Amino acid sequence: MLWIKDAHLVDPARGISGRGSLLVKAGRIHKVVVGEELTAATVLTLLDGSDLAEVTQVDGTGKYLFPGLVDVHVHLREPGQEEKEEIRTGARAAVRGGFTSILAMANTQPVIDTRALVEFVRLQGERAGKARVYPVGAVTKGMAGKEITEMVDLKAGGAVAFSDDGKGIQSAETFRLALEYAKLTGCPVISHCEDASLAGAGVMRMGEHSARLGLKGIPATAESVMVARDALLAGATGGRLHIAHVSTKESVQVIRMAKAAGVDITAEVNPHHLIFTDEDVPLTNTSYKVNPPLPGRADQEALLEGLLDGTIDLLATDHAPHTWEEKAQPFPEAPFGINGLETALAAVWQELVAKGKLTPEKLVELWAVNPARRFGLAGGTLAEGAPADLVLFDPEWRELVTVDNRESKAHNTPFLGRELQGFPVMVWVGGKLVMKDRKVLD
Ligand code: NCD
Ligand code: ZN
């Protein structure tokens, strides 16, 4: 049994934001009391306990207590590319970053396109015993963009969504079929919106800065025309659509229109697209190379506006680990991807919440409540009876991001060598303490 006291509890799902206590019993949230101090006797009564020695007490003074964050866009690289990340290391990095549930993308080697592979990902997640790992099944076999996978079977194995993320599905008819078949499972299709003919061999956002650096550009339309196509197909089929990593102002406009028209569409934004722009891309640091590429300033403003007005539903890291060797190549050759799990929350806190652009309540709505709801996952709330997936967050904790104190196998983050402020200091999954004082517990 656990008694977390004097923390600032935040749960927009229940309209809670205030100082109070949270009690945990048998791995679940037992009682939430805000605006009132509990005595030890009351706590014992509430927990049906007889001895306070059975209750672990945690002092939350000066800290926030959030529901465990839910990250719906994570690349764990297992099977096949364990040199970049393993399910075990990724699940450890997740809890160190404040995430108690993560969705593992299907672009592994082989691609997660059979029930056996879905079950493998789920079981490796259970073995790791850190963040809950939910598999995403591929939309097409081998992510070749042609034949739809056995979606009903993949769902039976534990898939909670379908995606060929990493690659846009070029054929409109294939994507239409995917939305249609996915309806049989009730799961959303996550779309990586990228028109290959427009993206070409580009490596950063097309514009003045790509021209100045002499790098091939990717036009904003490579994303937005696909968002429009997919929104129209979702409207026509009645399928459930989720747009991954939205990065252009036109995409935000299209999603706003689609929502107004009643399309079942949700969308995510990644922290790096809110924090950096194409102007920040240095030729010599491929940690800034990501797909979709870092946006222009006007795009970034539209993304934040979309988050605040409800057009964009959630935040997700798009944790994309790559090795030093791969990222040490010249900018055009290095793979796309930013390592996010261990820095994303701190970066968003420092750059958006601490600067007054996002409230702590909105942060929790975007990174716990909404993702859990959209993908039908347990958690994401401090409701009594919910699994005790919890994050004690210290807004004062400062930390230098170095290769030595990380759980992820890879270090391809623009924050390497920088100090960030605002980190989770204790994390519980199902009532079990899995991270304390920034160390993952074994
Ligand atoms: C991702 C990866 O490395 O798998 N890379 C990236 O730059 N975002 C793929 C993806 O999310 O599209
Ligand atoms: Zn993608």
Coordinates of C-alpha atoms and ligand atoms in Angstrom, one line a residue:
M1 CA 0.0 0.0 0.0
L2 CA 1.1 3.5 -0.8
W3 CA 0.3 7.0 0.4
I4 CA 1.6 9.9 -1.7
K5 CA 0.9 13.1 0.1
D6 CA 1.1 16.8 -0.3
A7 CA 1.7 16.6 -4.1
H8 CA -0.1 18.7 -6.7
L9 CA -2.4 16.2 -8.3
V10 CA -3.3 16.8 -12.0
D11 CA -6.0 14.9 -13.8
P12 CA -8.0 16.9 -16.4
A13 CA -10.1 13.8 -17.1
R14 CA -11.7 14.4 -13.7
G15 CA -11.2 18.1 -13.5
I16 CA -8.6 17.7 -10.7
S17 CA -5.7 20.1 -10.2
G18 CA -4.7 20.7 -6.6
R19 CA -2.8 19.7 -3.6
G20 CA -3.7 16.4 -2.0
S21 CA -3.1 12.7 -1.4
L22 CA -3.4 9.6 -3.5
L23 CA -3.7 6.1 -2.0
V24 CA -2.7 2.9 -3.8
K25 CA -3.9 -0.6 -2.9
A26 CA -3.3 -3.8 -4.8
G27 CA -1.8 -2.0 -7.7
R28 CA -4.7 0.3 -8.3
I29 CA -5.6 3.9 -7.4
H30 CA -7.7 3.4 -4.3
K31 CA -8.5 7.0 -3.2
V32 CA -7.8 10.5 -4.4
V33 CA -8.3 13.4 -1.9
V34 CA -7.7 17.0 -3.0
G35 CA -7.8 20.1 -0.9
E36 CA -7.7 18.3 2.4
E37 CA -5.0 17.0 4.6
L38 CA -5.3 13.3 5.6
T39 CA -4.4 12.0 9.1
A40 CA -2.6 8.7 9.4
A41 CA -5.8 7.3 11.1
T42 CA -8.0 8.4 8.1
V43 CA -5.5 6.8 5.7
L44 CA -5.6 3.5 7.6
T45 CA -9.4 3.5 7.6
L46 CA -9.5 4.3 3.9
L47 CA -7.1 1.5 3.1
D48 CA -8.7 -1.0 5.5
G49 CA -5.3 -1.3 7.1
S50 CA -4.3 -2.1 10.6
D51 CA -0.7 -0.9 10.8
L52 CA 0.9 2.2 9.2
A53 CA 4.1 0.2 8.8
E54 CA 2.4 -1.5 5.8
V55 CA 1.9 1.8 4.0
T56 CA 4.8 3.3 2.1
Q57 CA 4.7 7.1 2.5
V58 CA 6.0 9.4 -0.2
D59 CA 6.3 13.2 0.4
G60 CA 5.2 15.0 -2.7
T61 CA 5.8 18.5 -1.4
G62 CA 6.7 20.9 -4.3
K63 CA 6.1 18.2 -6.9
Y64 CA 3.3 17.3 -9.3
L65 CA 1.6 13.9 -9.4
F66 CA 0.5 13.0 -12.9
P67 CA -1.1 9.9 -14.4
G68 CA 1.7 7.9 -16.1
L69 CA 2.2 9.4 -19.6
V70 CA 1.1 7.4 -22.6
D71 CA 3.3 7.6 -25.7
V72 CA 1.7 6.4 -28.9
H73 CA 4.7 6.7 -31.2
V74 CA 7.8 4.8 -30.2
H75 CA 10.3 2.8 -32.3
L76 CA 11.8 -0.1 -30.3
R77 CA 13.8 -1.7 -33.2
E78 CA 13.3 -5.3 -31.9
P79 CA 13.4 -7.7 -33.7
G80 CA 16.2 -7.1 -36.1
Q81 CA 18.0 -3.9 -35.1
E82 CA 18.9 -4.4 -31.5
E83 CA 22.1 -2.4 -31.9
K84 CA 19.8 0.7 -32.0
E85 CA 17.4 -0.3 -29.2
E86 CA 15.8 -3.3 -27.6
I87 CA 12.3 -3.6 -26.2
R88 CA 13.9 -3.9 -22.8
T89 CA 16.1 -0.8 -23.1
G90 CA 13.3 1.2 -24.7
A91 CA 10.8 0.2 -21.9
R92 CA 13.4 1.3 -19.4
A93 CA 14.0 4.6 -21.2
A94 CA 10.3 5.1 -21.2
V95 CA 9.8 5.0 -17.5
R96 CA 12.9 7.1 -16.9
G97 CA 11.2 9.7 -19.1
G98 CA 7.8 9.5 -17.4
F99 CA 6.0 7.2 -19.8
T100 CA 4.2 4.2 -18.3
S101 CA 2.6 3.0 -21.6
I102 CA 4.1 3.0 -25.1
L103 CA 3.0 1.9 -28.5
A104 CA 5.8 0.0 -30.4
M105 CA 5.8 0.8 -34.1
A106 CA 5.9 -2.0 -36.7
N107 CA 8.9 -0.9 -38.8
T108 CA 11.2 -3.5 -37.4
Q109 CA 13.1 -6.3 -39.3
P110 CA 11.1 -8.3 -39.9
V111 CA 8.1 -6.0 -40.0
I112 CA 5.4 -6.7 -37.3
D113 CA 2.9 -8.1 -39.8
T114 CA 1.9 -11.5 -38.3
R115 CA 0.2 -12.5 -35.0
A116 CA 3.3 -14.3 -33.9
L117 CA 5.4 -11.2 -34.2
V118 CA 2.8 -9.1 -32.4
E119 CA 2.8 -11.6 -29.6
F120 CA 6.6 -11.5 -29.5
V121 CA 6.6 -7.7 -29.0
R122 CA 4.0 -7.9 -26.3
L123 CA 5.8 -10.7 -24.4
Q124 CA 9.2 -8.9 -24.6
G125 CA 7.4 -5.9 -23.2
E126 CA 6.0 -8.0 -20.3
R127 CA 9.5 -9.6 -19.7
A128 CA 11.0 -6.1 -19.5
G129 CA 8.5 -5.3 -16.7
K130 CA 8.8 -1.5 -17.0
A131 CA 6.5 0.5 -19.2
R132 CA 3.5 -1.3 -20.7
V133 CA 4.4 -2.1 -24.3
Y134 CA 1.5 -2.2 -26.7
P135 CA 2.3 -3.5 -30.2
V136 CA 1.3 -1.7 -33.4
G137 CA 0.7 -4.1 -36.3
A138 CA 1.7 -3.2 -39.8
V139 CA -1.0 -2.1 -42.3
T140 CA 0.6 -3.9 -45.2
K141 CA 2.7 -7.1 -45.4
G142 CA 6.3 -6.3 -45.1
M143 CA 5.2 -2.6 -45.2
A144 CA 5.4 -3.0 -48.9
G145 CA 2.3 -0.9 -49.4
K146 CA 0.4 -3.6 -51.3
E147 CA -1.3 -6.4 -49.4
I148 CA -3.2 -5.7 -46.2
T149 CA -2.2 -7.7 -43.1
E150 CA -4.5 -10.1 -41.3
M151 CA -5.7 -7.3 -39.0
V152 CA -8.2 -9.2 -37.0
D153 CA -5.6 -11.8 -36.2
L154 CA -3.0 -9.1 -35.2
K155 CA -5.5 -7.6 -32.9
A156 CA -6.2 -11.0 -31.3
G157 CA -2.4 -11.1 -30.7
G158 CA -2.5 -7.8 -28.9
A159 CA -2.2 -5.1 -31.6
V160 CA -3.9 -1.8 -30.5
A161 CA -3.4 0.1 -33.8
F162 CA -2.2 -0.4 -37.3
S163 CA 0.5 1.5 -39.1
D164 CA 3.2 1.4 -41.8
D165 CA 4.9 4.3 -39.9
G166 CA 8.3 5.1 -41.4
K167 CA 6.8 4.9 -44.9
G168 CA 3.8 6.6 -46.4
I169 CA 1.3 4.3 -48.1
Q170 CA 1.4 5.6 -51.6
S171 CA -1.7 3.9 -53.1
A172 CA -4.9 5.6 -52.1
E173 CA -6.9 2.4 -52.8
T174 CA -4.6 0.4 -50.4
F175 CA -5.1 3.1 -47.7
R176 CA -8.9 3.1 -48.3
L177 CA -9.0 -0.7 -47.9
A178 CA -6.9 -0.4 -44.7
L179 CA -9.4 2.0 -43.1
E180 CA -12.2 -0.3 -44.2
Y181 CA -10.6 -3.5 -42.8
A182 CA -9.5 -1.8 -39.6
K183 CA -13.1 -1.1 -38.8
L184 CA -13.5 -4.8 -38.1
T185 CA -11.0 -4.4 -35.3
G186 CA -12.1 -1.1 -33.8
C187 CA -8.5 0.0 -33.9
P188 CA -7.3 3.3 -35.4
V189 CA -5.0 3.3 -38.4
I190 CA -2.0 5.6 -37.8
S191 CA -0.9 7.3 -41.0
H192 CA 2.7 8.4 -41.7
C193 CA 1.6 11.1 -44.3
E194 CA 4.3 11.3 -46.9
D195 CA 3.9 11.5 -50.6
A196 CA 7.1 9.9 -51.9
S197 CA 7.0 11.7 -55.3
L198 CA 7.0 15.1 -53.5
A199 CA 9.5 14.1 -50.7
G200 CA 12.0 12.7 -53.3
A201 CA 15.5 12.5 -51.9
G202 CA 15.0 15.5 -49.6
V203 CA 16.7 15.5 -46.1
M204 CA 15.3 18.7 -44.5
R205 CA 12.4 21.1 -44.9
M206 CA 12.5 22.8 -48.3
G207 CA 13.0 26.5 -48.1
E208 CA 15.6 29.2 -47.7
H209 CA 17.5 27.3 -45.1
S210 CA 17.8 24.1 -47.1
A211 CA 19.0 26.2 -50.0
R212 CA 21.6 28.0 -47.8
L213 CA 22.9 24.6 -46.4
G214 CA 22.9 23.1 -49.9
L215 CA 20.7 20.2 -48.7
K216 CA 17.9 18.7 -50.8
G217 CA 14.5 19.9 -49.5
I218 CA 11.2 18.2 -48.7
P219 CA 8.3 20.5 -49.4
A220 CA 5.6 20.9 -46.8
T221 CA 3.1 19.5 -49.4
A222 CA 4.8 16.1 -49.2
E223 CA 2.9 15.8 -45.9
S224 CA -0.2 17.9 -46.3
V225 CA -1.5 16.4 -49.5
M226 CA -1.4 13.0 -47.9
V227 CA -3.2 14.3 -44.8
A228 CA -6.0 15.7 -47.1
R229 CA -6.2 12.3 -49.0
D230 CA -6.4 10.3 -45.8
A231 CA -8.9 12.6 -44.1
L232 CA -11.2 12.3 -47.2
L233 CA -10.8 8.5 -47.2
A234 CA -11.6 8.3 -43.5
G235 CA -14.7 10.4 -44.1
A236 CA -15.8 8.2 -47.0
T237 CA -15.1 4.9 -45.2
G238 CA -16.1 5.9 -41.6
G239 CA -12.7 4.4 -40.5
R240 CA -10.7 5.6 -37.5
L241 CA -7.7 7.7 -38.5
H242 CA -4.8 9.0 -36.5
I243 CA -2.2 11.3 -38.2
A244 CA 1.3 10.8 -36.9
H245 CA 3.8 13.6 -36.5
V246 CA 1.9 16.6 -38.0
S247 CA 4.5 19.2 -38.9
T248 CA 2.9 21.7 -41.4
K249 CA 0.4 24.5 -41.0
E250 CA -1.6 23.2 -44.0
S251 CA -2.0 19.8 -42.3
V252 CA -3.4 21.5 -39.2
Q253 CA -5.9 23.4 -41.4
V254 CA -7.0 20.2 -43.1
I255 CA -7.4 18.3 -39.8
R256 CA -9.5 21.2 -38.4
M257 CA -11.8 21.1 -41.5
A258 CA -12.1 17.3 -41.3
K259 CA -13.0 17.4 -37.6
A260 CA -15.6 20.1 -38.4
A261 CA -17.0 17.8 -41.0
G262 CA -17.4 15.0 -38.5
V263 CA -14.5 12.7 -39.7
D264 CA -13.1 10.3 -37.1
I265 CA -9.6 11.8 -37.1
T266 CA -7.1 12.5 -34.4
A267 CA -3.5 13.8 -34.7
E268 CA -0.3 14.1 -32.8
V269 CA 2.6 16.5 -32.7
N270 CA 6.2 15.6 -31.6
P271 CA 8.0 17.8 -29.1
H272 CA 10.9 18.4 -31.5
H273 CA 8.6 20.0 -34.0
L274 CA 7.4 22.4 -31.3
I275 CA 10.9 23.3 -30.1
F276 CA 13.1 23.5 -33.2
T277 CA 12.6 24.9 -36.7
D278 CA 14.5 24.4 -40.0
E279 CA 16.6 27.4 -39.0
D280 CA 18.1 25.4 -36.1
V281 CA 19.4 22.6 -38.4
P282 CA 23.2 22.5 -38.3
L283 CA 24.9 20.7 -41.2
T284 CA 27.2 19.0 -38.8
N285 CA 24.7 17.5 -36.3
T286 CA 22.5 14.8 -37.8
S287 CA 20.5 14.5 -34.5
Y288 CA 18.4 17.3 -36.1
K289 CA 17.6 15.1 -39.1
V290 CA 14.1 13.7 -38.6
N291 CA 11.1 12.8 -40.7
P292 CA 9.0 14.8 -41.2
P293 CA 11.7 17.4 -41.1
L294 CA 11.9 20.3 -38.6
P295 CA 9.3 22.9 -39.7
G296 CA 9.2 26.6 -40.5
R297 CA 8.3 29.1 -37.9
A298 CA 4.8 29.7 -39.2
D299 CA 4.2 26.0 -39.1
Q300 CA 5.4 25.8 -35.5
E301 CA 3.0 28.5 -34.5
A302 CA 0.1 26.6 -36.2
L303 CA 1.1 23.4 -34.4
L304 CA 0.9 25.1 -31.0
E305 CA -2.4 26.8 -31.9
G306 CA -3.7 23.4 -33.1
L307 CA -2.8 21.8 -29.8
L308 CA -4.4 24.6 -27.8
D309 CA -7.7 24.7 -29.8
G310 CA -8.1 20.9 -29.8
T311 CA -7.4 20.3 -33.5
I312 CA -4.3 18.3 -32.5
D313 CA -5.2 15.8 -29.8
L314 CA -2.0 14.6 -28.4
L315 CA 1.7 14.7 -28.0
A316 CA 4.0 11.8 -28.9
T317 CA 7.7 11.5 -29.0
D318 CA 8.4 9.5 -32.2
H319 CA 11.3 8.0 -30.3
A320 CA 13.6 6.9 -33.1
P321 CA 16.9 5.6 -31.9
H322 CA 19.9 5.2 -34.3
T323 CA 23.5 4.2 -33.7
W324 CA 26.5 6.6 -33.6
E325 CA 27.9 5.0 -36.7
E326 CA 24.7 5.7 -38.7
K327 CA 24.3 9.2 -37.4
A328 CA 28.0 10.0 -37.9
Q329 CA 27.5 9.9 -41.7
P330 CA 27.2 13.1 -43.6
F331 CA 23.7 14.8 -43.3
P332 CA 22.3 13.5 -46.6
E333 CA 23.2 9.8 -45.8
A334 CA 22.3 9.7 -42.0
P335 CA 19.0 8.0 -41.1
F336 CA 16.0 10.2 -40.1
G337 CA 15.1 10.1 -36.4
I338 CA 15.4 11.8 -33.0
N339 CA 15.8 9.8 -29.7
G340 CA 13.0 11.1 -27.5
L341 CA 11.8 9.1 -24.5
E342 CA 14.2 10.4 -21.9
T343 CA 14.2 14.1 -22.8
A344 CA 10.8 14.8 -24.3
L345 CA 8.9 15.6 -21.2
A346 CA 11.7 17.7 -19.7
A347 CA 12.1 19.6 -23.0
V348 CA 8.3 20.3 -23.3
W349 CA 8.2 21.4 -19.7
Q350 CA 11.2 23.7 -20.1
E351 CA 10.3 25.1 -23.5
L352 CA 6.5 25.3 -23.3
V353 CA 5.1 24.8 -19.8
A354 CA 7.7 26.9 -17.9
K355 CA 7.3 29.6 -20.5
G356 CA 3.6 29.7 -20.0
K357 CA 2.6 28.4 -23.5
L358 CA 1.1 25.2 -22.1
T359 CA -0.5 24.6 -18.7
P360 CA 0.4 21.5 -16.7
E361 CA -3.2 20.4 -17.0
K362 CA -3.1 20.7 -20.8
L363 CA 0.2 18.7 -20.9
V364 CA -1.5 15.8 -19.0
E365 CA -4.5 16.0 -21.2
L366 CA -2.3 15.7 -24.3
W367 CA 0.1 13.1 -23.1
A368 CA -2.0 10.9 -20.9
V369 CA -5.7 11.4 -21.0
N370 CA -6.2 11.7 -24.8
P371 CA -3.8 9.1 -26.0
A372 CA -5.2 6.5 -23.6
R373 CA -8.7 7.3 -24.7
R374 CA -8.0 7.2 -28.4
F375 CA -6.2 3.9 -28.3
G376 CA -8.4 2.3 -25.7
L377 CA -5.7 1.8 -23.1
A378 CA -5.9 1.4 -19.4
G379 CA -4.5 4.4 -17.5
G380 CA -4.0 8.0 -18.5
T381 CA -6.1 9.1 -15.5
L382 CA -6.0 9.2 -11.7
A383 CA -9.5 7.7 -11.5
E384 CA -10.1 5.5 -8.5
G385 CA -9.9 1.9 -9.6
A386 CA -7.5 2.7 -12.5
P387 CA -4.1 1.0 -12.5
A388 CA -1.6 2.9 -10.4
D389 CA 0.5 4.2 -13.3
L390 CA 1.9 7.3 -11.8
V391 CA 4.5 10.0 -12.2
L392 CA 5.9 12.2 -9.5
F393 CA 7.3 15.2 -11.3
D394 CA 9.8 17.6 -10.0
P395 CA 9.7 21.0 -11.8
E396 CA 13.0 22.0 -10.2
W397 CA 15.1 19.0 -11.1
R398 CA 17.9 20.0 -13.4
E399 CA 19.9 17.5 -15.4
L400 CA 22.7 17.5 -18.0
V401 CA 21.8 15.2 -20.8
T402 CA 24.9 12.9 -21.3
V403 CA 25.5 9.5 -22.7
D404 CA 26.4 8.1 -19.3
N405 CA 23.1 8.4 -17.4
R406 CA 20.8 7.1 -20.2
E407 CA 18.8 3.9 -20.5
S408 CA 18.2 4.1 -24.3
K409 CA 21.0 2.4 -26.3
A410 CA 21.2 5.3 -28.7
H411 CA 22.0 9.0 -28.0
N412 CA 20.8 10.8 -31.2
T413 CA 19.2 13.7 -29.5
P414 CA 19.7 17.5 -30.1
F415 CA 19.6 17.9 -26.3
L416 CA 22.9 15.9 -25.8
G417 CA 25.3 18.1 -23.8
R418 CA 22.5 20.4 -22.7
E419 CA 20.9 20.9 -19.3
L420 CA 17.1 20.6 -19.0
Q421 CA 14.8 21.4 -16.1
G422 CA 11.7 19.5 -15.0
F423 CA 12.0 15.7 -14.7
P424 CA 10.0 12.8 -13.3
V425 CA 11.6 11.6 -10.1
M426 CA 9.4 8.6 -9.2
V427 CA 7.4 6.4 -11.5
W428 CA 5.1 3.6 -10.7
V429 CA 3.5 1.0 -13.1
G430 CA 0.6 -0.9 -11.7
G431 CA 1.6 0.3 -8.2
K432 CA 5.1 -1.0 -8.6
L433 CA 7.9 1.6 -8.2
V434 CA 10.1 1.3 -11.3
M435 CA 12.1 4.5 -11.2
K436 CA 13.3 6.5 -8.3
D437 CA 15.6 9.6 -8.2
R438 CA 16.1 9.3 -12.0
K439 CA 17.4 5.7 -11.7
V440 CA 15.4 2.8 -13.2
L441 CA 15.0 0.1 -10.5
D442 CA 15.7 -3.6 -11.3
Ligands
NCD1 C1 11.4 7.0 -37.8 C2 12.3 5.8 -37.6 O1 13.5 6.0 -37.5 O2 11.8 4.6 -37.6 N1 12.1 8.1 -38.2 C3 11.8 9.4 -38.1 O3 12.6 10.2 -38.5 N2 10.7 9.8 -37.6 C4 10.3 6.7 -38.7 C5 9.0 7.5 -38.6 O4 8.5 7.8 -37.5 O5 8.5 7.9 -39.6
ZN2 ZN 6.5 8.3 -39.3

